[in-house]
XYZ file of C-alpha atoms in Angstrom:
310
model
C -0.456 0.347 0.282
C 1.392 3.332 -0.121
C 2.293 5.720 2.395
C 3.260 8.728 4.011
C 6.417 7.758 6.199
C 9.723 7.991 7.894
C 11.649 4.777 6.443
C 14.895 4.707 9.894
C 16.061 7.209 11.855
C 17.005 9.543 10.970
C 15.050 9.943 7.477
C 12.758 12.546 6.391
C 9.755 11.553 4.981
C 8.139 9.746 2.800
C 5.944 8.659 0.181
C 6.775 4.583 0.414
C 5.535 0.933 -0.686
C 4.973 -0.912 2.289
C 2.588 -3.605 3.639
C -0.440 -3.699 4.374
C -1.523 -3.728 8.434
C -2.938 -6.657 9.392
C -5.195 -6.426 12.903
C -4.182 -7.547 16.061
C -6.883 -8.647 18.845
C -8.639 -6.403 19.237
C -8.226 -4.739 16.750
C -10.049 -3.121 13.584
C -7.918 -2.559 9.956
C -9.846 0.588 8.394
C -9.309 1.706 4.981
C -8.811 5.118 5.564
C -10.449 8.112 3.531
C -9.416 10.932 4.645
C -6.797 12.336 7.689
C -6.274 15.497 9.887
C -2.597 17.060 9.792
C -1.474 17.885 14.088
C 1.387 19.424 14.998
C 2.573 16.148 17.030
C 2.624 14.324 13.228
C 5.361 17.267 12.288
C 7.208 16.710 16.073
C 7.554 12.816 14.575
C 8.406 13.290 10.989
C 11.489 16.630 13.027
C 11.888 13.295 15.554
C 11.379 15.324 18.523
C 9.014 12.261 19.334
C 12.450 9.945 20.062
C 12.447 10.075 22.922
C 8.884 9.809 24.505
C 7.905 6.931 21.578
C 8.808 3.801 20.605
C 9.748 3.714 16.542
C 9.195 0.916 14.672
C 9.542 1.450 11.348
C 9.102 2.348 9.459
C 6.712 4.883 11.387
C 3.658 6.016 9.005
C 2.650 9.638 10.063
C -1.339 10.382 10.921
C -2.856 10.003 13.583
C -6.142 11.341 13.419
C -8.641 9.829 11.187
C -12.192 8.444 9.384
C -12.450 5.309 7.148
C -14.266 2.548 6.402
C -13.643 -1.245 8.661
C -12.343 -2.742 6.227
C -11.301 -6.665 8.547
C -11.345 -6.888 11.816
C -9.328 -8.719 14.513
C -10.100 -11.465 16.952
C -12.053 -10.288 20.175
C -13.578 -7.295 18.255
C -17.533 -6.221 19.108
C -19.276 -3.811 17.987
C -18.173 -2.584 15.068
C -18.321 -5.432 11.301
C -16.844 -4.567 7.575
C -18.254 -1.636 6.066
C -18.870 0.552 8.581
C -17.787 3.944 8.579
C -15.477 5.316 11.326
C -13.785 7.941 12.764
C -10.577 7.590 15.587
C -7.530 7.901 16.221
C -4.124 5.275 16.227
C -3.604 5.336 19.799
C -1.007 2.558 20.792
C 2.042 2.977 22.951
C 3.893 2.928 20.154
C 4.797 4.730 16.466
C 4.259 2.270 13.260
C 1.169 2.672 12.168
C -0.117 5.572 11.285
C -3.549 7.953 9.742
C -1.433 8.464 6.710
C -1.712 5.669 4.204
C -4.334 3.183 2.534
C -4.742 1.453 5.243
C -4.405 1.770 8.911
C -5.401 -0.843 12.301
C -6.944 1.111 15.758
C -7.984 0.023 18.588
C -11.882 -1.056 18.501
C -12.026 -0.478 21.902
C -11.208 3.484 23.112
C -9.435 4.223 19.734
C -12.638 4.762 17.402
C -16.503 5.023 17.081
C -19.404 4.867 14.112
C -18.387 7.819 12.018
C -22.020 9.528 12.653
C -24.051 9.916 8.950
C -24.036 13.995 9.424
C -19.917 14.745 9.665
C -18.313 14.635 6.030
C -15.470 11.823 5.955
C -13.170 15.888 6.597
C -14.778 16.318 9.993
C -14.395 12.917 11.140
C -11.730 13.243 10.198
C -10.549 16.132 12.267
C -12.666 15.236 15.642
C -11.384 12.337 17.693
C -7.383 13.701 18.455
C -7.894 16.986 18.636
C -11.798 17.049 19.535
C -9.995 14.668 23.022
C -7.474 16.820 23.314
C -9.782 19.666 23.929
C -11.530 17.704 26.422
C -8.829 17.056 28.752
C -7.974 20.865 28.537
C -10.498 21.455 29.899
C -10.933 18.738 32.465
C -7.499 20.776 33.508
C -9.557 24.514 33.553
C -11.379 22.902 36.657
C -14.404 25.004 36.824
C -15.085 26.947 34.071
C -17.930 29.091 35.265
C -16.073 32.662 35.341
C -12.895 31.688 34.877
C -10.719 33.948 32.897
C -8.768 31.228 29.765
C -6.591 33.029 27.635
C -6.524 30.554 24.442
C -3.325 31.124 22.340
C -2.853 29.592 19.270
C -7.120 30.061 19.531
C -7.592 29.011 15.126
C -6.127 25.366 15.178
C -7.898 22.749 15.225
C -7.848 22.035 19.229
C -8.537 25.818 19.896
C -11.174 26.281 17.698
C -13.349 23.096 19.158
C -11.400 24.425 22.821
C -12.832 27.911 22.726
C -16.510 26.481 21.939
C -16.368 24.237 24.477
C -14.907 26.465 27.178
C -17.561 28.856 26.960
C -20.462 26.345 26.367
C -19.187 25.766 30.058
C -19.185 29.105 31.374
C -15.273 30.576 30.870
C -14.907 34.211 29.344
C -12.303 33.459 26.514
C -9.709 35.258 24.831
C -8.415 33.619 21.918
C -5.667 34.240 19.977
C -6.172 34.972 15.943
C -3.577 36.480 13.814
C -5.861 37.766 11.259
C -9.127 39.121 10.799
C -10.999 36.399 9.156
C -9.531 34.558 12.034
C -11.085 36.732 15.124
C -14.177 36.971 13.215
C -13.732 33.613 13.525
C -13.573 32.898 17.111
C -15.464 35.682 18.080
C -18.863 32.976 15.724
C -17.282 30.164 18.483
C -17.835 31.810 21.898
C -14.863 33.848 22.960
C -15.839 36.816 24.430
C -12.500 39.057 23.051
C -10.806 37.853 19.696
C -6.549 39.208 20.231
C -4.100 40.265 17.075
C -1.605 37.473 18.215
C 0.890 40.952 17.609
C -0.369 42.475 20.769
C -1.778 40.362 22.805
C 0.167 41.217 25.991
C -1.293 45.374 25.511
C -4.550 43.809 24.637
C -4.808 41.630 27.811
C -3.673 43.691 29.825
C -6.954 45.991 28.046
C -9.311 42.397 29.246
C -7.941 41.177 32.826
C -6.094 43.829 33.944
C -5.321 41.651 36.907
C -3.784 38.742 34.809
C -6.020 35.778 33.778
C -6.760 32.961 35.514
C -5.439 30.090 33.108
C -3.830 30.683 30.047
C -3.487 27.505 27.407
C -0.909 27.100 25.565
C -1.542 25.797 21.742
C 1.469 27.434 19.885
C 4.770 29.591 20.298
C 6.925 30.507 23.205
C 4.656 29.987 26.545
C 7.555 32.323 28.173
C 5.901 35.532 25.651
C 2.457 35.261 28.170
C 2.599 33.468 31.420
C 3.234 36.705 33.074
C -0.384 37.327 31.987
C -1.274 34.774 34.123
C -1.997 35.591 38.215
C -0.199 34.428 40.630
C -1.583 31.032 41.604
C -2.587 30.972 38.188
C -2.363 27.570 36.195
C -0.401 27.123 32.942
C -1.924 23.806 30.092
C 0.224 22.791 27.174
C -0.157 20.159 25.279
C 2.876 21.028 23.667
C 5.511 20.657 26.339
C 5.614 17.567 28.155
C 6.509 18.351 31.037
C 6.333 20.234 34.109
C 10.474 21.504 33.874
C 9.448 22.948 30.577
C 7.263 25.242 31.081
C 8.414 28.934 32.351
C 7.550 30.771 35.332
C 7.080 27.284 37.574
C 7.481 28.730 41.206
C 4.182 31.053 39.966
C 1.707 29.180 38.352
C 0.380 25.786 37.933
C 2.087 24.010 35.165
C -0.192 20.975 33.688
C 1.436 19.145 30.835
C -2.073 17.362 28.862
C -1.895 14.172 26.317
C -5.360 13.631 24.347
C -5.999 9.656 25.308
C -9.988 8.964 23.647
C -11.674 6.581 25.017
C -15.432 5.231 23.796
C -17.724 7.310 25.635
C -15.279 10.602 25.210
C -16.079 10.102 20.792
C -19.594 9.076 21.402
C -19.361 12.850 23.731
C -18.522 14.799 21.054
C -20.217 13.625 18.396
C -22.770 14.235 19.793
C -22.078 17.849 20.615
C -21.420 17.274 16.491
C -25.240 16.341 16.505
C -27.154 18.545 18.106
C -25.156 21.516 17.070
C -23.288 22.444 19.253
C -19.680 22.146 18.634
C -18.574 23.091 14.258
C -15.274 21.045 13.382
C -13.908 23.296 10.893
C -11.734 22.386 8.192
C -9.638 24.778 6.304
C -8.165 22.946 3.665
C -8.051 20.285 1.803
C -5.417 18.091 0.827
C -5.039 15.023 -2.002
C -2.731 12.518 -1.062
C 0.752 13.013 -3.132
C 0.204 16.915 -1.281
C 1.366 15.726 2.581
C 4.035 17.651 2.681
C 2.873 20.888 0.831
C 0.149 20.710 3.327
C 2.621 20.260 6.482
C 4.517 23.199 5.098
C 1.010 24.889 5.372
C 0.330 23.288 8.823
C -0.409 26.808 10.982
C 0.208 29.701 8.630
C -2.659 30.908 9.416
C -4.932 28.217 8.700
C -8.576 28.504 9.878
C -9.015 24.708 11.884
C -7.997 21.556 10.389
C -5.699 20.846 7.241
C -6.891 17.179 5.700
C -5.239 14.533 3.747
C -8.105 12.787 1.098
C -6.715 8.948 0.860
C -9.172 7.529 -0.875
């Protein structure tokens, strides 16, 4: 099959011909129709995950996807061949991935049936990004009345988090570099959408005593940690351990990771089905344009960048 993968340690990712994976017990194999680009994928491609995950080469990139079940492993119930699904490749090692014609994933917790009201691109943009946003929301604690600064809010995780936090009662300050981005954040529920280029001045006008929580989705957290009040919280899915955070003496540092569960995925699809959560897709790229999609990631994109596989 065709896959976008890293052939060996230190190699650049490329389109390779590799064997179609077989599902292990508890797994299903999925013919992938679409997959979303995430910061995790770029980090693996750059070699930054070598110290955190075992790599079993060739390592196929891509984490969240939508597709159709193609084969079922031993012990799987509730899913069958032909089911349309969305999910995450969330294994304790890196090998299978979503940027491939086929992938495998855990049936319990890794994927669920995709609702008919989501397109393939929307379904492929929900499992990892949404699970990460839910983990951040949980780390905020009781959000009612809290001022929550979301830095890097126009990406896939940010656009979901802004909606969830605002709906839960937080006063959300969200950053966007463009007028279109800030308009979108306001539509999604942000009380204040501010220009990243004027971040410090804008936040001090809104919250002169500091924000309760800052969420770091992009950039250098050292540039805005000072905007969090003493005793406040700095949350990041980008920094992997508390010792990577600035202002550790003054702030509570919370590194998080978005691991999906069946319950969290069903919660997310329930919200999309009720109209309470919008999945924003910025653009789609063909399978042979993954390198261009990686180059576009984070550069004034609004929402998710999706790769169409089949």
